[in-house]
Short mmCIF file of C-alpha atoms in Angstrom, two decimals:
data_model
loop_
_atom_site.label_atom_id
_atom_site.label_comp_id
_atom_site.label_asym_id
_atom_site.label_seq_id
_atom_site.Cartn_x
_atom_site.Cartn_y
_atom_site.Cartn_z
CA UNK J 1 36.30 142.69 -201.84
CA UNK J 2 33.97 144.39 -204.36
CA UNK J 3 34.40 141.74 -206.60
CA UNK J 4 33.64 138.99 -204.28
CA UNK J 5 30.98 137.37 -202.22
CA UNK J 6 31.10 140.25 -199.50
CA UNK J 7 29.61 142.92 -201.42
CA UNK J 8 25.99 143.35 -202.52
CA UNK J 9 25.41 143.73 -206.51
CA UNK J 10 22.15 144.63 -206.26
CA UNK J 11 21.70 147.01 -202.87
CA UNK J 12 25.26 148.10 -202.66
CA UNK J 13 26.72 147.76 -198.93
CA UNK J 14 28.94 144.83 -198.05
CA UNK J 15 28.44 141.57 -196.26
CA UNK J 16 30.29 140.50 -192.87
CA UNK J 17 32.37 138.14 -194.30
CA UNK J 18 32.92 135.45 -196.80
CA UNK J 19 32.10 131.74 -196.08
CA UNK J 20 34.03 130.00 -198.73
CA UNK J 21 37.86 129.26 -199.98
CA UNK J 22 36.73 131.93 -203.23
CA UNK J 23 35.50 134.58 -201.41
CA UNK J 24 32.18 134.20 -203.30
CA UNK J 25 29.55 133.09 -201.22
CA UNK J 26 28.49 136.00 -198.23
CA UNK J 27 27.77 135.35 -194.93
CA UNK J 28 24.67 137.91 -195.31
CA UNK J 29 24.76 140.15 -192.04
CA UNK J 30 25.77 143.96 -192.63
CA UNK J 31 27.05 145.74 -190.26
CA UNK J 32 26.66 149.43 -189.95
CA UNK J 33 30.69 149.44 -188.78
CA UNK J 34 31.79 147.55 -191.82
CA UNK J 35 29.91 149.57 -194.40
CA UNK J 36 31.56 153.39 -192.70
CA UNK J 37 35.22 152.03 -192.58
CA UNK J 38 35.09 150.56 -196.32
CA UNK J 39 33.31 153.62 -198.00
CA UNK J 40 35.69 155.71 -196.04
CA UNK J 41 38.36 153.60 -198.00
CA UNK J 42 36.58 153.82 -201.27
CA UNK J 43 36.38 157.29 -200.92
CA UNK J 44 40.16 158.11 -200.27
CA UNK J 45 40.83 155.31 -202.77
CA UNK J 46 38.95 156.88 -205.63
CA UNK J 47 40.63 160.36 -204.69
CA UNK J 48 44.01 159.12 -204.75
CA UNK J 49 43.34 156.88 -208.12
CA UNK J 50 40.40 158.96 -210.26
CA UNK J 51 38.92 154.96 -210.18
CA UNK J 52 35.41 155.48 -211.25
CA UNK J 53 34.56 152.26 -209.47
CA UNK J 54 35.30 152.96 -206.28
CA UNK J 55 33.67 156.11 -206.93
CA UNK J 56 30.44 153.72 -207.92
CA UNK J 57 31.15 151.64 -204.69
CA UNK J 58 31.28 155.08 -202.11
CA UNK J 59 27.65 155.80 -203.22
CA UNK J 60 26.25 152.17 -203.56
CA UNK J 61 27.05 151.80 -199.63
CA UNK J 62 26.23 154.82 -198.64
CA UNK J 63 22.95 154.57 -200.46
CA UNK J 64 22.48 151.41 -198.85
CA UNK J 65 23.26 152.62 -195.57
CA UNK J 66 20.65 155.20 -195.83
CA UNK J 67 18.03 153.37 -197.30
CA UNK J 68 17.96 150.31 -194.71
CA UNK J 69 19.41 151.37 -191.98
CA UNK J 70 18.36 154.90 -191.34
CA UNK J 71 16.19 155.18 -187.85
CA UNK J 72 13.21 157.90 -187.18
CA UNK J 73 15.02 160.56 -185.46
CA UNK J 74 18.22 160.22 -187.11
CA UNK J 75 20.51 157.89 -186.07
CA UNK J 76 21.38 154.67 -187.71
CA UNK J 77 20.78 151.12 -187.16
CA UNK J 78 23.72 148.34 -186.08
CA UNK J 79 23.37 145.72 -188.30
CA UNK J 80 21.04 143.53 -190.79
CA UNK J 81 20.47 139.90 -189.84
CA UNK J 82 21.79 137.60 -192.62
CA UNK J 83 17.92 134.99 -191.96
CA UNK J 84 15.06 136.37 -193.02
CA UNK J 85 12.04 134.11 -191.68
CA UNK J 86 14.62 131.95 -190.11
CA UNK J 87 16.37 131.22 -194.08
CA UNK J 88 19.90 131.92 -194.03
CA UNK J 89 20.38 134.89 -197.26
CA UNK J 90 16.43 134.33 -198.58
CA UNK J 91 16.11 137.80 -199.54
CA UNK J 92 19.19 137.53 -201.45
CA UNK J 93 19.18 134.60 -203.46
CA UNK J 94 17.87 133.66 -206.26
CA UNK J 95 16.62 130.81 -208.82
CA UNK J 96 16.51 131.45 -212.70
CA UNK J 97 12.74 131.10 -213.02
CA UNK J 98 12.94 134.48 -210.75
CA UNK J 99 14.37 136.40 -214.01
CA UNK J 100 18.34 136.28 -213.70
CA UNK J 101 20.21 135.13 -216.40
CA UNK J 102 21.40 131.80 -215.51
CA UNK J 103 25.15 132.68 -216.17
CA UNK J 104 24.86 134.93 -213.64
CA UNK J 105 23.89 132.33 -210.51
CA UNK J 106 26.57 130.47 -208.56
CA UNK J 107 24.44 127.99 -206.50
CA UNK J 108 24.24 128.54 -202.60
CA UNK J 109 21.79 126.29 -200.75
CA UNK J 110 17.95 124.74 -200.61
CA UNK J 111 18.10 124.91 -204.53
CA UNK J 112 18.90 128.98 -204.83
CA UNK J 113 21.87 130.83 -206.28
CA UNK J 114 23.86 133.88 -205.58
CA UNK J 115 24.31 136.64 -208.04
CA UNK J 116 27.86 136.78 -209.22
CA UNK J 117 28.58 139.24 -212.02
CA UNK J 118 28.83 142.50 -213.84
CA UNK J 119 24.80 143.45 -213.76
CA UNK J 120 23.51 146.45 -216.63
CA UNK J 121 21.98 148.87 -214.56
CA UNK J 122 18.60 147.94 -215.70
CA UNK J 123 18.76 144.40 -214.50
CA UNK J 124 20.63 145.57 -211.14
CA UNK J 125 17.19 148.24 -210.85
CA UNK J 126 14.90 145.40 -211.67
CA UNK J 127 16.22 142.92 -209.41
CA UNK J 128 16.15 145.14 -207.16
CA UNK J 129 12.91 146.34 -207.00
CA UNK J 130 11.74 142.46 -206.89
CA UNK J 131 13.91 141.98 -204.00
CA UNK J 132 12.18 144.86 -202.06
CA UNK J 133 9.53 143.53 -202.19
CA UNK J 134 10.12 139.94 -200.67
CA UNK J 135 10.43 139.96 -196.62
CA UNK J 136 13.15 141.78 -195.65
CA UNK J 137 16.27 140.49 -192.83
CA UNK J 138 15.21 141.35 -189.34
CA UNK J 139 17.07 144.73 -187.97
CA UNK J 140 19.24 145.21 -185.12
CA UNK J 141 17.54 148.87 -184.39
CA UNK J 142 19.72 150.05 -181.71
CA UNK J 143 22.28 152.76 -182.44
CA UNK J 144 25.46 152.52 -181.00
CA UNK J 145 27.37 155.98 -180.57
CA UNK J 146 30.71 154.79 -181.82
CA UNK J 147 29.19 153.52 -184.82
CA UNK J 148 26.99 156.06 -185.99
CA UNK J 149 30.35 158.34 -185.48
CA UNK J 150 32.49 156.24 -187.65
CA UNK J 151 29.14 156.73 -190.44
CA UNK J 152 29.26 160.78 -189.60
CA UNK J 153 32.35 160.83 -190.60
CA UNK J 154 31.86 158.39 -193.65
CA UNK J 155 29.00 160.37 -194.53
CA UNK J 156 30.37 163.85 -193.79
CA UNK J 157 33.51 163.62 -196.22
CA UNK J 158 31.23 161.53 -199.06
CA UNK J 159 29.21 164.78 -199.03
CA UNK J 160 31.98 166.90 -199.05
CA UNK J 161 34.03 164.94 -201.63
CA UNK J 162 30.90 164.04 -204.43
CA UNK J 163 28.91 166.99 -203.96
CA UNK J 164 25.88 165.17 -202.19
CA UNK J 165 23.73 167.72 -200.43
CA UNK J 166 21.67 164.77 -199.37
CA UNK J 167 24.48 163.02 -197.50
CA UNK J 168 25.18 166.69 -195.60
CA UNK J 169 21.99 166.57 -194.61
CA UNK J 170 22.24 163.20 -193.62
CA UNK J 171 25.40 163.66 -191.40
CA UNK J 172 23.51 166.27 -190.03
CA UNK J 173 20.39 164.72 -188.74
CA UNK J 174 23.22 161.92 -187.46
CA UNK J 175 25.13 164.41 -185.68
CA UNK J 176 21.89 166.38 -184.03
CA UNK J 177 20.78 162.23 -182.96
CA UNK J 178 24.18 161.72 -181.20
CA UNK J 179 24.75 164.75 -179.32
CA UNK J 180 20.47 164.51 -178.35
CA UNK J 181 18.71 161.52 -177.92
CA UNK J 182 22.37 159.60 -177.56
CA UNK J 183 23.69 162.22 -175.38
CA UNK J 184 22.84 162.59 -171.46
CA UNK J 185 21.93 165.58 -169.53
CA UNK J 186 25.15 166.24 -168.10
CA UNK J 187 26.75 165.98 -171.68
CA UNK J 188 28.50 163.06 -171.60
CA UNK J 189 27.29 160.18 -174.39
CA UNK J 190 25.19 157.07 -173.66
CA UNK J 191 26.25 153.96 -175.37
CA UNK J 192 23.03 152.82 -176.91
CA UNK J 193 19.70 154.23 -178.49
CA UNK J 194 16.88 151.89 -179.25
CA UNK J 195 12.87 152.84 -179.16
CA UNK J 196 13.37 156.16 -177.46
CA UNK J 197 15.72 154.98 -174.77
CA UNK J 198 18.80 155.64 -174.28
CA UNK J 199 21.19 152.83 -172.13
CA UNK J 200 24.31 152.70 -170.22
CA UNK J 201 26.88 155.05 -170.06
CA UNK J 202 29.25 155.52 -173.30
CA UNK J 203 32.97 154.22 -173.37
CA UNK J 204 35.63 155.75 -175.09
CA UNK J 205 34.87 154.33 -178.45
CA UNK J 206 31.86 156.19 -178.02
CA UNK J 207 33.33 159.60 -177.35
CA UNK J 208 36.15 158.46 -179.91
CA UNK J 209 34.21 157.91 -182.75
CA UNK J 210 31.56 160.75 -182.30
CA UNK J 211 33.81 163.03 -181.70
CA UNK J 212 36.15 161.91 -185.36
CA UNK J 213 32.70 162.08 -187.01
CA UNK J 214 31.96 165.60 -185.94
CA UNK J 215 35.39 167.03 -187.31
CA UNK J 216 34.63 165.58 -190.63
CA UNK J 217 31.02 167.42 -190.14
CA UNK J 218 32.44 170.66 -189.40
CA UNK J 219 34.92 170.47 -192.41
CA UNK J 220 31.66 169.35 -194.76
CA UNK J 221 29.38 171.87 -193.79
CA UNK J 222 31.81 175.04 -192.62
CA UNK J 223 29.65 175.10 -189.27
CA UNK J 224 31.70 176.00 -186.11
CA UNK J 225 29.38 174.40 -183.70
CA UNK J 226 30.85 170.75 -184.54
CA UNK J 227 34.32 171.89 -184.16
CA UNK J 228 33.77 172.86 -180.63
CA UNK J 229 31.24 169.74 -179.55
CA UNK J 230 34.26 167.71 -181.40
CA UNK J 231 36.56 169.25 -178.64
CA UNK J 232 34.25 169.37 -175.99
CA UNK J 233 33.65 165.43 -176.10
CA UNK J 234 37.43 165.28 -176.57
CA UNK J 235 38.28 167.17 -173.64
CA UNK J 236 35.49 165.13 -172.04
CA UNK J 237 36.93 161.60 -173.01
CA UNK J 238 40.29 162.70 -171.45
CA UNK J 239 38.36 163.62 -168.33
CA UNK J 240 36.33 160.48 -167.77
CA UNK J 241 39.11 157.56 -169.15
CA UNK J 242 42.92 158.77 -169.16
CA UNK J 243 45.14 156.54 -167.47
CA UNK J 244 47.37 159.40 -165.90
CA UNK J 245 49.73 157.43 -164.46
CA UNK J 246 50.89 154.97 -167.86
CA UNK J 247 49.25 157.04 -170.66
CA UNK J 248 46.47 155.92 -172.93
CA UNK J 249 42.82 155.46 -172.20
CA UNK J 250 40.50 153.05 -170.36
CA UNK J 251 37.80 151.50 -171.89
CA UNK J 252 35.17 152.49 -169.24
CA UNK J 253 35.00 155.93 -167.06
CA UNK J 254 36.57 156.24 -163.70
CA UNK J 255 33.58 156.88 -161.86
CA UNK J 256 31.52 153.66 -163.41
CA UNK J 257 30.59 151.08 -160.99
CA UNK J 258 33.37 149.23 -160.08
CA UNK J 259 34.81 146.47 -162.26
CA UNK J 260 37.85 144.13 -161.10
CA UNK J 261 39.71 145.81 -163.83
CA UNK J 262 39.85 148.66 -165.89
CA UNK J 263 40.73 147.07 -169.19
CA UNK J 264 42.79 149.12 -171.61
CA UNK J 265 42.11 147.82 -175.39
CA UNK J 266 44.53 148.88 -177.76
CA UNK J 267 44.24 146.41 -181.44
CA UNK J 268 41.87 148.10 -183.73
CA UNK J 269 39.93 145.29 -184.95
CA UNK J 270 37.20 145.01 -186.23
CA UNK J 271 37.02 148.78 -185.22
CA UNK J 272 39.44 151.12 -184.36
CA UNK J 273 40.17 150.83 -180.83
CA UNK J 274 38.78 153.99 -178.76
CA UNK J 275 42.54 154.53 -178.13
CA UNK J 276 43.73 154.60 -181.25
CA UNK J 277 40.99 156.75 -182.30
CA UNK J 278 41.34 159.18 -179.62
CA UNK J 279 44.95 159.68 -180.14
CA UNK J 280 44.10 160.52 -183.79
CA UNK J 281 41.37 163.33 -182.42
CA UNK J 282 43.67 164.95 -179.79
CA UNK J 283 46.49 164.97 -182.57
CA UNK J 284 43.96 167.04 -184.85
CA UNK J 285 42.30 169.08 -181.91
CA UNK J 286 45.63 170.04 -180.55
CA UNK J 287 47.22 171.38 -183.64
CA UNK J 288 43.75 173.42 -184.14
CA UNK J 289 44.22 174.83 -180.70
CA UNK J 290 47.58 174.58 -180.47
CA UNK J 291 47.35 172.47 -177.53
CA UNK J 292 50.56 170.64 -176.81
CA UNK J 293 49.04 168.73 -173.42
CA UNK J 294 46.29 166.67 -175.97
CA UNK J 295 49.38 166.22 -178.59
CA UNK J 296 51.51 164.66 -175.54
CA UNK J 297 48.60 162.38 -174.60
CA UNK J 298 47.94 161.08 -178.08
CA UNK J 299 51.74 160.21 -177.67
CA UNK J 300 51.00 158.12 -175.27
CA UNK J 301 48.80 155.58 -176.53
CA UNK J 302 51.52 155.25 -179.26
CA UNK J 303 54.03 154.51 -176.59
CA UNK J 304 51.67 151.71 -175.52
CA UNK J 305 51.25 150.20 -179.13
CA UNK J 306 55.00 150.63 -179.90
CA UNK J 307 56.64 147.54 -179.02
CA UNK J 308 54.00 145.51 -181.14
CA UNK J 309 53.49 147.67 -183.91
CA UNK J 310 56.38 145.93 -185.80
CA UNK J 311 55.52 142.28 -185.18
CA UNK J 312 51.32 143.07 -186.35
CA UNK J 313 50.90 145.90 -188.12
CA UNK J 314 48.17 144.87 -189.44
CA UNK J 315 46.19 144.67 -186.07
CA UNK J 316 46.81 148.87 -185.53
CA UNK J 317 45.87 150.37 -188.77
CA UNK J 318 44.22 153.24 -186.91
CA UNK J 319 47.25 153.50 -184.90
CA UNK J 320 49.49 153.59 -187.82
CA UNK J 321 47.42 156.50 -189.11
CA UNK J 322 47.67 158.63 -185.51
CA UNK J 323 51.48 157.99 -186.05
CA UNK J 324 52.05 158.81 -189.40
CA UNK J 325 50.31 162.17 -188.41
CA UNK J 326 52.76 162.56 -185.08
CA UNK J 327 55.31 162.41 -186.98
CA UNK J 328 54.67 164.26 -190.13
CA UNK J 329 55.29 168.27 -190.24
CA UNK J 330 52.50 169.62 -188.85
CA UNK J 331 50.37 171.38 -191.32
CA UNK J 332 47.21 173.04 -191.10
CA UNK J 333 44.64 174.68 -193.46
CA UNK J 334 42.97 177.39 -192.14
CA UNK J 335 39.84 178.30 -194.06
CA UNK J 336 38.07 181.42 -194.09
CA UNK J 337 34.45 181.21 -196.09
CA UNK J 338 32.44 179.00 -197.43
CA UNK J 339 33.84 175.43 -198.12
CA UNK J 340 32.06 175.13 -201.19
CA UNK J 341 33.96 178.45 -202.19
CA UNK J 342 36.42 177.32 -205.80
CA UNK J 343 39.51 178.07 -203.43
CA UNK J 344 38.95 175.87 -200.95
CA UNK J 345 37.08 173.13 -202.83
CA UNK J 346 40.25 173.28 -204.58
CA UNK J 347 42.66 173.44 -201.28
CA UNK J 348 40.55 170.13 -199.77
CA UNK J 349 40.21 168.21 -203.17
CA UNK J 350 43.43 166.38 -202.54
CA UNK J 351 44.00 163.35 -200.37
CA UNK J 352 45.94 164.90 -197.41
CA UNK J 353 45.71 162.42 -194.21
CA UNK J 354 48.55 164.23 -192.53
CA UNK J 355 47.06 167.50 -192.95
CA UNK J 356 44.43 169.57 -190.02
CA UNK J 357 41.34 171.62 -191.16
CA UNK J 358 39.21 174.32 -189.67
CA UNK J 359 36.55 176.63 -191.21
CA UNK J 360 35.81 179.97 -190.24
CA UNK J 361 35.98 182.87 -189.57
CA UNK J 362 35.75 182.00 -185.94
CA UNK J 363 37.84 184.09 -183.15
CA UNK J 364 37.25 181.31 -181.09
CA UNK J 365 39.73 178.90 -182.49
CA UNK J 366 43.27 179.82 -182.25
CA UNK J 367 44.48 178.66 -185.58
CA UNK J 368 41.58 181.06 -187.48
CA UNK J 369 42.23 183.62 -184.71
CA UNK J 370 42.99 187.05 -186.63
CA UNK J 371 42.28 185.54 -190.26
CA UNK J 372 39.48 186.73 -192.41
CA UNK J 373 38.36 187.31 -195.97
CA UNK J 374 40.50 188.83 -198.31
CA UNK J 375 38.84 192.07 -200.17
CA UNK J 376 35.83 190.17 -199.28
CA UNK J 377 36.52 186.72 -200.77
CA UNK J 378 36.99 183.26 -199.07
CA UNK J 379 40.88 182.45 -198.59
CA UNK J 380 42.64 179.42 -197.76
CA UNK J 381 45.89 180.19 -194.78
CA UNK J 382 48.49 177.50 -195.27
CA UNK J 383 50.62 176.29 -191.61
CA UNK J 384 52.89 175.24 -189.90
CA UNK J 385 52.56 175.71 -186.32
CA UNK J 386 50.65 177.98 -186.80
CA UNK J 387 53.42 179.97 -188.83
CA UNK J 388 50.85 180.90 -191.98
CA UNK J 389 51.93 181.54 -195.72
CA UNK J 390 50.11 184.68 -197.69
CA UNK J 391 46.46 183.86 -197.87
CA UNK J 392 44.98 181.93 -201.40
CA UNK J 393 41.90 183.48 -202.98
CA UNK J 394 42.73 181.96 -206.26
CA UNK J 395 41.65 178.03 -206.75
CA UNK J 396 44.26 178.68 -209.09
CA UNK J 397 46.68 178.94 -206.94
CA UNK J 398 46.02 176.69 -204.36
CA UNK J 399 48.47 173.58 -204.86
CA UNK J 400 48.13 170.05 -204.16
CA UNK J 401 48.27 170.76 -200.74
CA UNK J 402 49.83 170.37 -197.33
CA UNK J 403 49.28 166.80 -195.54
CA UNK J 404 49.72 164.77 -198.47
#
């Protein structure tokens, strides 16, 4: 996808979708929800290979995403129109009096060309530039709570991962937006931000994906708070849209006005379904807490995706994910200090998707319950069930890891 149409040479970030058999020419849109899941996948993909391009890719889109996208107050926009001034793609095309070498155009429409290419970074900074300062696409300025979670938690582990304070501070100013302006008095989430109103009430994407994005905040920046406001909205998306009777979620909350029926969605696409992405929270927040009830209802949205899961696997990656962690041995890292400390830098380094994380000390989570520095240095406690190997202080020490 990087090397086609979809992704943005110059600005970084990636387009909706490609229009033609080569996978060359964008539609232009960008949508915040596109841009989180791929440099999520960029960023797990560069761990797992050492690929400096994908490496290149995580910070070109999260750049991007922060640059255009970023609203006062926090949050983050939905989406870039592909038109500016009613022109499909204007602000991104080009003609070769405008300064691009002409091997580098593939033609597009109304007599302008694409840029298709490897770019020196000079150029790519130049053309740039010139293309900030042309009229810009029109912005879809609302923030939507399930999407700014899915970037939390894009931004959150980029930060973590590549050492960018700027991205933790970021994720923070994200997080602060969701559970303030985006959040209700009661606590529970609003679906919507836009011009210093908040909208409807949220559904369970909403609690789903802030609620993901906060436990890859608290893991970033060591901070207890997020942990527990992780759970809370957790604890509160069970409340408001479990289907007690045959398992999984509802889309809206049991008290909303009355619909003629509760729908139930289940396929994560384009986005992973608020099912399939609560299951996956519950699974981490249980083995934190040691919780067994949110473990057993996690299992049940994978009851409900079961029987299809074989015939279109591809329409339940998130799913897939929430099982592969069911059913691997539970394994936990309990972290005492800093996470910037060498050990645990060097116990989180690796890419461990079937692995649990919590940073303390903090009495008030059962798996760091009783564990502390060692002769006053940060240490890194190794599960199972909360069944704990000798602490590490060494980065040394510390293996590849649990979870892999």
């Amino acid at each position: 996808m990087a090397a086609g149409g979809m992704y943005d040479l110059l600005g970084g970030g990636f387009h909706r979708y490609s229009v033609d058999e080569r996978w060359l020419v964008p539609h232009f849109e960008k949508m915040l929800y596109d841009n989180a899941l791929l440099a999520s996948v960029y960023l797990h993909a560069w761990v797992v290979t050492g690929s400096a391009r994908y490496r290149e890719i995580v910070e070109e889109t999260l750049d991007y995403v922060l640059r255009e996208l970023r609203l006062e107050g926090g949050g983050l926009a939905s989406a870039q129109d592909a038109d500016t001034d009613g022109v499909e793609g204007l602000t991104y095309t080009w003609t070769a009096e405008e300064g691009v070498p002409p091997e580098l155009l593939l033609p597009f429409e109304h007599g302008r060309s694409i840029i298709r290419g490897r770019l020196e970074p000079g150029l790519r900074e130049r053309l740039l530039a010139e293309r900030e300062r042309r009229p810009q696409p029109g912005l879809d300025d609302k923030a939507l709570a399930a999407w700014n979670g899915l970037a939390l938690a894009a931004l959150a582990e980029g930060a973590r991962r590549l050492g960018r304070a700027d991205w933790l501070l970021a994720a923070t100013e994200v997080a602060e937006f969701l559970l303030g302006p985006l959040s209700r008095e009661d606590g529970r989430l609003s679906r919507a931000w836009r011009a210093g109103a908040s909208g409807r009430p949220g559904f369970l994407d909403d609690y789903a994906g802030v609620a993901h994005g906060l436990l890859e905040l608290h893991v970033a920046s060591g901070e207890e708070r997020w942990l527990h406001e992780a759970r809370r909205l957790a604890l509160l998306a069970v409340d408001l849209f479990a289907d007690g009777e045959n398992g999984g979620f509802y889309l809206a909350e049991r008290d909303r006005d009355a619909l003629v029926a509760r729908t139930k969605p289940l396929d994560d696409n384009p986005i992973p379904s608020g099912n399939s992405l609560l299951a996956h929270v519950l699974l981490r927040i249980g083995r934190i807490w040691g919780d067994e009830e949110l473990e057993r209802l996690a299992v049940g949205v994978l009851r409900l995706v079961e029987p299809v899961l074989g015939r279109a696997p591809g329409a339940f990656g998130w799913a897939l994910c929430a099982l592969d962690l069911w059913l691997a041995p539970p394994a936990e890292l309990a972290i005492v200090g800093s996470p910037e400390s060498a050990v645990a830098r060097a116990a989180l380094a690796p890419f461990q998707p079937r692995a649990v994380v919590a940073v303390g000390p903090a009495e008030g989570v059962p798996l760091l319950r009783g564990k502390g520095l060692v002769d006053g240095a940060p240490a890194v406690y190794v599960c199972e069930r909360f069944a704990c190997r000798a602490p590490l202080t060494d980065a040394a020490s510390v293996a590849s890891g649990p979870g892999g």
